[in-house]
Amino acid sequence: MVLGCDASKKATAVGSEVSTPYAAPSPQSSPADQTAVSAGPAGPALHIDSTRAWQYVKDIVAIGPRWSGSKGQQRLGEYLHAKLKSDQVEEDAFVADTPEGKFTMRNIIAKFPGKKDGIIVLGSHIDTNYPLRNTSFVGANDGASSTGLLLAIADQLRGKKLEGYSVWLAFLDGEEAIRDWTDEDSLYGSRHLAQKWQQDGTTKKIKAFLLADMIGYADLDIQRDTHSTPWLEDMVFRAATHLGYQSYFFSQTLHDLKDDHLPFARAGVPVADIIDIYYGYNNAYHHTIEDTLDKLSPKSLQITGDVILETIRLLNASAESSLPSAPQRLPS
Ligand SMILES: [Zn+2]
């Protein structure tokens, strides 16, 4: 993510625009209105182990830079496969045409089958910023935090008979621009996977795509995003409220944020980007070598991970017919 006045700006934001997210619910917000959730088909509330999540983030940062095509990313791929070795894992390899030539990229997808017909996809990008490849940039928050978080979520799904929807974890390559952010030079992995899933019919089965990005910052403040699907964001906020974490969510709204959720939104999938794009005073740590572990906290991983798991529970508890499929408010 990039925010600010540089050429690769990806979003603008208006502070405190939404202080009461339920003040003006959209017509599609009905599934989020059911406050009573049965413990039955939705299953019990799950929580991540933040100590393990923190260790995963540390391990990933220790690999060093992990830009698309780098040795570091190769090692990260091996690390993910090792951590997911007892799970159903697939690779989606492809060649991306970039302003710097052809890059071999790969998404890694871990599938946890559920009993209900339908899929909830959780996403994170695994690449670090390419233009910073000759620096010490390690992307502790921007890349590692959400990737480690998905591994910690996998720990909670593994070995359980999921009564609800299947949950797929999508580790996405090539989120970052190779040169300067444009629609063509960005989101390589998510664009490829969204297209593939549209062609093979998977898209129709996806009930929700929840993206995590830059969620490790110790001063966590996740923004509402106008390109996300309102009813799904309402559901995320309700999940946060159930856990007492609502003060970390949606005090500000992002406009025209571009991230890995967009290709899925364009394909008709309900999406929510769970992101805190303000990283440091005046966004000082974002896309700089200051994006290091000492800015993050296990608590922020706990908050985000538990809210994602609770959102899954709410999705499972919602009646099938009440989950709208059409996205709203897409970028033109
Ligand atoms: Zn980035």
GROMACS .gro file of C-alpha atoms and ligand atoms in nm:
model
  333
    1MET     CA    1   0.000   0.000   0.000
    2VAL     CA    2   0.111   0.349  -0.064
    3LEU     CA    3  -0.042   0.657   0.085
    4GLY     CA    4   0.060   1.016   0.054
    5CYS     CA    5   0.164   1.251  -0.218
    6ASP     CA    6   0.409   1.037  -0.410
    7ALA     CA    7   0.345   0.915  -0.762
    8SER     CA    8   0.247   0.568  -0.652
    9LYS     CA    9  -0.029   0.691  -0.426
   10LYS     CA   10  -0.297   0.432  -0.390
   11ALA     CA   11  -0.553   0.584  -0.162
   12THR     CA   12  -0.682   0.900  -0.012
   13ALA     CA   13  -0.848   0.915   0.322
   14VAL     CA   14  -1.082   1.135   0.512
   15GLY     CA   15  -1.030   1.123   0.885
   16SER     CA   16  -1.319   1.054   1.117
   17GLU     CA   17  -1.569   1.050   0.835
   18VAL     CA   18  -1.741   0.747   0.977
   19SER     CA   19  -1.751   0.763   1.353
   20THR     CA   20  -2.066   0.556   1.380
   21PRO     CA   21  -2.044   0.286   1.114
   22TYR     CA   22  -2.405   0.181   1.167
   23ALA     CA   23  -2.545   0.529   1.127
   24ALA     CA   24  -2.634   0.479   0.765
   25PRO     CA   25  -2.656   0.109   0.689
   26SER     CA   26  -2.674   0.014   0.325
   27PRO     CA   27  -2.972  -0.185   0.197
   28GLN     CA   28  -2.740  -0.485   0.166
   29SER     CA   29  -2.644  -0.483   0.530
   30SER     CA   30  -2.920  -0.721   0.637
   31PRO     CA   31  -2.708  -1.032   0.704
   32ALA     CA   32  -2.502  -0.831   0.946
   33ASP     CA   33  -2.813  -0.734   1.139
   34GLN     CA   34  -2.871  -1.069   1.302
   35THR     CA   35  -2.716  -1.020   1.639
   36ALA     CA   36  -2.810  -1.359   1.778
   37VAL     CA   37  -2.569  -1.622   1.652
   38SER     CA   38  -2.634  -1.983   1.729
   39ALA     CA   39  -2.333  -2.178   1.848
   40GLY     CA   40  -2.447  -2.474   1.638
   41PRO     CA   41  -2.356  -2.465   1.271
   42ALA     CA   42  -2.137  -2.163   1.321
   43GLY     CA   43  -1.920  -2.352   1.565
   44PRO     CA   44  -1.740  -2.217   1.869
   45ALA     CA   45  -1.551  -1.888   1.875
   46LEU     CA   46  -1.189  -1.941   1.772
   47HIS     CA   47  -0.885  -1.740   1.873
   48ILE     CA   48  -0.540  -1.736   1.727
   49ASP     CA   49  -0.232  -1.810   1.935
   50SER     CA   50  -0.062  -1.472   1.915
   51THR     CA   51   0.269  -1.608   2.043
   52ARG     CA   52   0.285  -1.843   1.745
   53ALA     CA   53   0.162  -1.574   1.508
   54TRP     CA   54   0.438  -1.346   1.632
   55GLN     CA   55   0.696  -1.621   1.579
   56TYR     CA   56   0.577  -1.671   1.221
   57VAL     CA   57   0.610  -1.299   1.150
   58LYS     CA   58   0.959  -1.301   1.306
   59ASP     CA   59   1.061  -1.602   1.097
   60ILE     CA   60   0.937  -1.440   0.776
   61VAL     CA   61   1.112  -1.111   0.849
   62ALA     CA   62   1.433  -1.303   0.926
   63ILE     CA   63   1.430  -1.440   0.570
   64GLY     CA   64   1.503  -1.086   0.454
   65PRO     CA   65   1.370  -0.916   0.137
   66ARG     CA   66   1.108  -1.128  -0.041
   67TRP     CA   67   1.027  -0.946  -0.361
   68SER     CA   68   0.876  -1.142  -0.649
   69GLY     CA   69   1.135  -1.368  -0.807
   70SER     CA   70   1.390  -1.326  -0.527
   71LYS     CA   71   1.574  -1.599  -0.339
   72GLY     CA   72   1.403  -1.469  -0.026
   73GLN     CA   73   1.063  -1.532  -0.173
   74GLN     CA   74   1.170  -1.879  -0.279
   75ARG     CA   75   1.268  -1.944   0.082
   76LEU     CA   76   0.938  -1.802   0.203
   77GLY     CA   77   0.759  -2.044  -0.030
   78GLU     CA   78   0.951  -2.333   0.124
   79TYR     CA   79   0.869  -2.201   0.472
   80LEU     CA   80   0.497  -2.180   0.394
   81HIS     CA   81   0.495  -2.530   0.246
   82ALA     CA   82   0.672  -2.663   0.556
   83LYS     CA   83   0.422  -2.498   0.792
   84LEU     CA   84   0.129  -2.620   0.583
   85LYS     CA   85   0.271  -2.966   0.515
   86SER     CA   86  -0.025  -3.155   0.660
   87ASP     CA   87  -0.277  -2.939   0.474
   88GLN     CA   88  -0.418  -2.945   0.123
   89VAL     CA   89  -0.194  -2.698  -0.061
   90GLU     CA   90  -0.191  -2.593  -0.425
   91GLU     CA   91   0.028  -2.362  -0.625
   92ASP     CA   92  -0.090  -2.124  -0.892
   93ALA     CA   93   0.224  -2.042  -1.090
   94PHE     CA   94   0.223  -1.798  -1.378
   95VAL     CA   95   0.440  -1.559  -1.574
   96ALA     CA   96   0.365  -1.192  -1.519
   97ASP     CA   97   0.439  -0.930  -1.781
   98THR     CA   98   0.585  -0.633  -1.596
   99PRO     CA   99   0.757  -0.307  -1.696
  100GLU     CA  100   1.085  -0.482  -1.601
  101GLY     CA  101   1.015  -0.788  -1.815
  102LYS     CA  102   0.867  -1.128  -1.744
  103PHE     CA  103   0.853  -1.249  -1.385
  104THR     CA  104   0.768  -1.600  -1.273
  105MET     CA  105   0.525  -1.567  -0.984
  106ARG     CA  106   0.320  -1.808  -0.776
  107ASN     CA  107   0.025  -1.790  -0.545
  108ILE     CA  108   0.003  -2.056  -0.277
  109ILE     CA  109  -0.342  -2.172  -0.168
  110ALA     CA  110  -0.418  -2.382   0.140
  111LYS     CA  111  -0.764  -2.538   0.153
  112PHE     CA  112  -0.953  -2.637   0.467
  113PRO     CA  113  -1.272  -2.815   0.363
  114GLY     CA  114  -1.599  -2.741   0.541
  115LYS     CA  115  -1.938  -2.911   0.537
  116LYS     CA  116  -2.134  -2.619   0.397
  117ASP     CA  117  -2.138  -2.561   0.025
  118GLY     CA  118  -1.933  -2.248  -0.032
  119ILE     CA  119  -1.592  -2.099   0.031
  120ILE     CA  120  -1.454  -1.817   0.244
  121VAL     CA  121  -1.118  -1.696   0.116
  122LEU     CA  122  -0.862  -1.520   0.335
  123GLY     CA  123  -0.584  -1.338   0.154
  124SER     CA  124  -0.242  -1.185   0.220
  125HIS     CA  125   0.033  -1.075  -0.013
  126ILE     CA  126   0.366  -1.252   0.028
  127ASP     CA  127   0.593  -1.024  -0.178
  128THR     CA  128   0.790  -0.729  -0.050
  129ASN     CA  129   0.831  -0.402  -0.235
  130TYR     CA  130   1.037  -0.452  -0.552
  131PRO     CA  131   1.169  -0.097  -0.604
  132LEU     CA  132   1.326  -0.123  -0.256
  133ARG     CA  133   1.499  -0.452  -0.339
  134ASN     CA  134   1.850  -0.308  -0.306
  135THR     CA  135   1.784  -0.177   0.043
  136SER     CA  136   1.741  -0.352   0.376
  137PHE     CA  137   1.360  -0.332   0.342
  138VAL     CA  138   1.207  -0.643   0.502
  139GLY     CA  139   0.836  -0.555   0.502
  140ALA     CA  140   0.765  -0.655   0.862
  141ASN     CA  141   0.421  -0.496   0.848
  142ASP     CA  142   0.385  -0.478   0.469
  143GLY     CA  143   0.390  -0.846   0.375
  144ALA     CA  144   0.510  -1.040   0.679
  145SER     CA  145   0.242  -0.947   0.934
  146SER     CA  146  -0.057  -1.069   0.735
  147THR     CA  147   0.130  -1.373   0.600
  148GLY     CA  148   0.224  -1.484   0.951
  149LEU     CA  149  -0.133  -1.417   1.059
  150LEU     CA  150  -0.274  -1.653   0.795
  151LEU     CA  151  -0.040  -1.926   0.921
  152ALA     CA  152  -0.173  -1.870   1.274
  153ILE     CA  153  -0.528  -1.892   1.141
  154ALA     CA  154  -0.436  -2.217   0.965
  155ASP     CA  155  -0.332  -2.354   1.306
  156GLN     CA  156  -0.689  -2.294   1.429
  157LEU     CA  157  -0.854  -2.457   1.127
  158ARG     CA  158  -0.627  -2.759   1.100
  159GLY     CA  159  -0.754  -3.094   1.224
  160LYS     CA  160  -1.104  -2.964   1.293
  161LYS     CA  161  -1.417  -3.079   1.118
  162LEU     CA  162  -1.536  -2.743   0.991
  163GLU     CA  163  -1.915  -2.739   1.010
  164GLY     CA  164  -1.940  -2.420   0.809
  165TYR     CA  165  -1.801  -2.309   0.475
  166SER     CA  166  -1.464  -2.425   0.347
  167VAL     CA  167  -1.187  -2.179   0.427
  168TRP     CA  168  -0.911  -2.121   0.175
  169LEU     CA  169  -0.599  -1.925   0.253
  170ALA     CA  170  -0.460  -1.740  -0.048
  171PHE     CA  171  -0.095  -1.636  -0.019
  172LEU     CA  172  -0.071  -1.391  -0.305
  173ASP     CA  173   0.238  -1.301  -0.502
  174GLY     CA  174   0.306  -0.974  -0.684
  175GLU     CA  175   0.085  -0.728  -0.499
  176GLU     CA  176   0.346  -0.455  -0.519
  177ALA     CA  177   0.414  -0.250  -0.830
  178ILE     CA  178   0.736  -0.345  -1.005
  179ARG     CA  179   0.798   0.012  -1.119
  180ASP     CA  180   0.511   0.257  -1.054
  181TRP     CA  181   0.161   0.168  -0.944
  182THR     CA  182  -0.085   0.137  -1.231
  183ASP     CA  183  -0.371  -0.104  -1.295
  184GLU     CA  184  -0.131  -0.309  -1.509
  185ASP     CA  185   0.170  -0.279  -1.280
  186SER     CA  186   0.027  -0.412  -0.952
  187LEU     CA  187  -0.185  -0.691  -0.804
  188TYR     CA  188  -0.032  -0.954  -1.033
  189GLY     CA  189  -0.114  -1.252  -0.816
  190SER     CA  190  -0.466  -1.152  -0.719
  191ARG     CA  191  -0.554  -1.060  -1.078
  192HIS     CA  192  -0.427  -1.397  -1.199
  193LEU     CA  193  -0.608  -1.596  -0.930
  194ALA     CA  194  -0.935  -1.405  -0.967
  195GLN     CA  195  -0.932  -1.471  -1.341
  196LYS     CA  196  -0.847  -1.838  -1.295
  197TRP     CA  197  -1.126  -1.883  -1.041
  198GLN     CA  198  -1.370  -1.707  -1.268
  199GLN     CA  199  -1.282  -1.942  -1.552
  200ASP     CA  200  -1.300  -2.264  -1.349
  201GLY     CA  201  -1.626  -2.170  -1.174
  202THR     CA  202  -1.478  -2.124  -0.827
  203THR     CA  203  -1.583  -1.759  -0.806
  204LYS     CA  204  -1.952  -1.848  -0.787
  205LYS     CA  205  -1.887  -2.049  -0.471
  206ILE     CA  206  -1.698  -1.777  -0.284
  207LYS     CA  207  -1.916  -1.625  -0.014
  208ALA     CA  208  -1.658  -1.372   0.101
  209PHE     CA  209  -1.299  -1.266   0.043
  210LEU     CA  210  -1.131  -1.118   0.349
  211LEU     CA  211  -0.796  -0.955   0.281
  212ALA     CA  212  -0.547  -0.874   0.556
  213ASP     CA  213  -0.273  -0.620   0.487
  214MET     CA  214  -0.050  -0.417   0.720
  215ILE     CA  215  -0.228  -0.537   1.032
  216GLY     CA  216   0.069  -0.571   1.267
  217TYR     CA  217   0.130  -0.208   1.365
  218ALA     CA  218   0.131  -0.166   1.743
  219ASP     CA  219  -0.089   0.144   1.711
  220LEU     CA  220  -0.357  -0.048   1.522
  221ASP     CA  221  -0.640   0.153   1.364
  222ILE     CA  222  -0.810  -0.033   1.081
  223GLN     CA  223  -0.991   0.187   0.831
  224ARG     CA  224  -1.320   0.142   0.655
  225ASP     CA  225  -1.268   0.111   0.279
  226THR     CA  226  -1.513   0.233   0.020
  227HIS     CA  227  -1.415  -0.038  -0.231
  228SER     CA  228  -1.505  -0.312   0.016
  229THR     CA  229  -1.855  -0.457   0.027
  230PRO     CA  230  -2.057  -0.262   0.287
  231TRP     CA  231  -2.250  -0.557   0.434
  232LEU     CA  232  -1.928  -0.755   0.475
  233GLU     CA  233  -1.753  -0.463   0.644
  234ASP     CA  234  -2.056  -0.426   0.870
  235MET     CA  235  -2.011  -0.792   0.959
  236VAL     CA  236  -1.641  -0.740   1.033
  237PHE     CA  237  -1.736  -0.451   1.261
  238ARG     CA  238  -1.996  -0.665   1.436
  239ALA     CA  239  -1.734  -0.936   1.487
  240ALA     CA  240  -1.499  -0.673   1.634
  241THR     CA  241  -1.778  -0.552   1.862
  242HIS     CA  242  -1.845  -0.907   1.986
  243LEU     CA  243  -1.482  -0.926   2.095
  244GLY     CA  244  -1.464  -0.577   2.243
  245TYR     CA  245  -1.223  -0.463   1.970
  246GLN     CA  246  -1.451  -0.214   1.796
  247SER     CA  247  -1.233   0.082   1.893
  248TYR     CA  248  -0.962  -0.053   1.659
  249PHE     CA  249  -1.196  -0.044   1.361
  250PHE     CA  250  -1.337   0.207   1.119
  251SER     CA  251  -1.285   0.544   1.287
  252GLN     CA  252  -1.160   0.659   0.946
  253THR     CA  253  -1.256   0.583   0.587
  254LEU     CA  254  -1.025   0.517   0.292
  255HIS     CA  255  -1.126   0.631  -0.053
  256ASP     CA  256  -0.990   0.466  -0.365
  257LEU     CA  257  -0.767   0.219  -0.185
  258LYS     CA  258  -0.616  -0.025  -0.431
  259ASP     CA  259  -0.529  -0.366  -0.299
  260ASP     CA  260  -0.562  -0.739  -0.367
  261HIS     CA  261  -0.936  -0.736  -0.295
  262LEU     CA  262  -1.019  -0.542  -0.613
  263PRO     CA  263  -0.981  -0.822  -0.873
  264PHE     CA  264  -1.217  -1.040  -0.666
  265ALA     CA  265  -1.464  -0.755  -0.620
  266ARG     CA  266  -1.468  -0.701  -0.995
  267ALA     CA  267  -1.546  -1.071  -1.035
  268GLY     CA  268  -1.855  -1.027  -0.818
  269VAL     CA  269  -1.721  -1.158  -0.488
  270PRO     CA  270  -1.811  -0.978  -0.162
  271VAL     CA  271  -1.481  -0.841  -0.030
  272ALA     CA  272  -1.339  -0.665   0.273
  273ASP     CA  273  -0.987  -0.526   0.302
  274ILE     CA  274  -0.874  -0.530   0.662
  275ILE     CA  275  -0.592  -0.278   0.651
  276ASP     CA  276  -0.433  -0.006   0.860
  277ILE     CA  277  -0.268   0.207   0.598
  278TYR     CA  278  -0.142   0.474   0.837
  279TYR     CA  279   0.188   0.332   0.946
  280GLY     CA  280   0.381   0.562   1.174
  281TYR     CA  281   0.354   0.935   1.224
  282ASN     CA  282   0.276   1.085   0.885
  283ASN     CA  283   0.298   0.729   0.747
  284ALA     CA  284   0.674   0.748   0.796
  285TYR     CA  285   0.739   0.373   0.807
  286HIS     CA  286   0.546   0.270   0.499
  287HIS     CA  287   0.767   0.151   0.212
  288THR     CA  288   1.080   0.250   0.400
  289ILE     CA  289   1.354   0.052   0.568
  290GLU     CA  290   1.185   0.153   0.895
  291ASP     CA  291   0.919  -0.115   0.834
  292THR     CA  292   1.070  -0.343   1.096
  293LEU     CA  293   0.948  -0.576   1.372
  294ASP     CA  294   0.989  -0.325   1.654
  295LYS     CA  295   0.693  -0.125   1.517
  296LEU     CA  296   0.458  -0.425   1.550
  297SER     CA  297   0.289  -0.604   1.836
  298PRO     CA  298   0.146  -0.953   1.896
  299LYS     CA  299  -0.169  -0.784   2.030
  300SER     CA  300  -0.244  -0.636   1.688
  301LEU     CA  301  -0.213  -0.982   1.533
  302GLN     CA  302  -0.446  -1.116   1.802
  303ILE     CA  303  -0.706  -0.847   1.733
  304THR     CA  304  -0.704  -0.892   1.358
  305GLY     CA  305  -0.686  -1.271   1.366
  306ASP     CA  306  -0.967  -1.309   1.616
  307VAL     CA  307  -1.189  -1.063   1.430
  308ILE     CA  308  -1.134  -1.258   1.107
  309LEU     CA  309  -1.218  -1.586   1.281
  310GLU     CA  310  -1.529  -1.432   1.436
  311THR     CA  311  -1.633  -1.294   1.097
  312ILE     CA  312  -1.606  -1.647   0.956
  313ARG     CA  313  -1.833  -1.764   1.237
  314LEU     CA  314  -2.086  -1.492   1.156
  315LEU     CA  315  -2.077  -1.583   0.787
  316ASN     CA  316  -2.139  -1.946   0.876
  317ALA     CA  317  -2.426  -1.849   1.104
  318SER     CA  318  -2.596  -1.638   0.838
  319ALA     CA  319  -2.870  -1.801   0.640
  320GLU     CA  320  -2.745  -1.894   0.295
  321SER     CA  321  -3.013  -1.685   0.127
  322SER     CA  322  -2.928  -1.374   0.322
  323LEU     CA  323  -2.572  -1.340   0.194
  324PRO     CA  324  -2.581  -1.101  -0.099
  325SER     CA  325  -2.336  -1.185  -0.373
  326ALA     CA  326  -2.311  -0.864  -0.568
  327PRO     CA  327  -2.037  -0.618  -0.484
  328GLN     CA  328  -2.108  -0.254  -0.432
  329ARG     CA  329  -1.926   0.070  -0.507
  330LEU     CA  330  -1.645  -0.048  -0.731
  331PRO     CA  331  -1.372   0.169  -0.875
  332SER     CA  332  -1.461   0.282  -1.222
  333ZN      ZN  333   0.356  -0.230   0.005
   0.00000   0.00000   0.00000
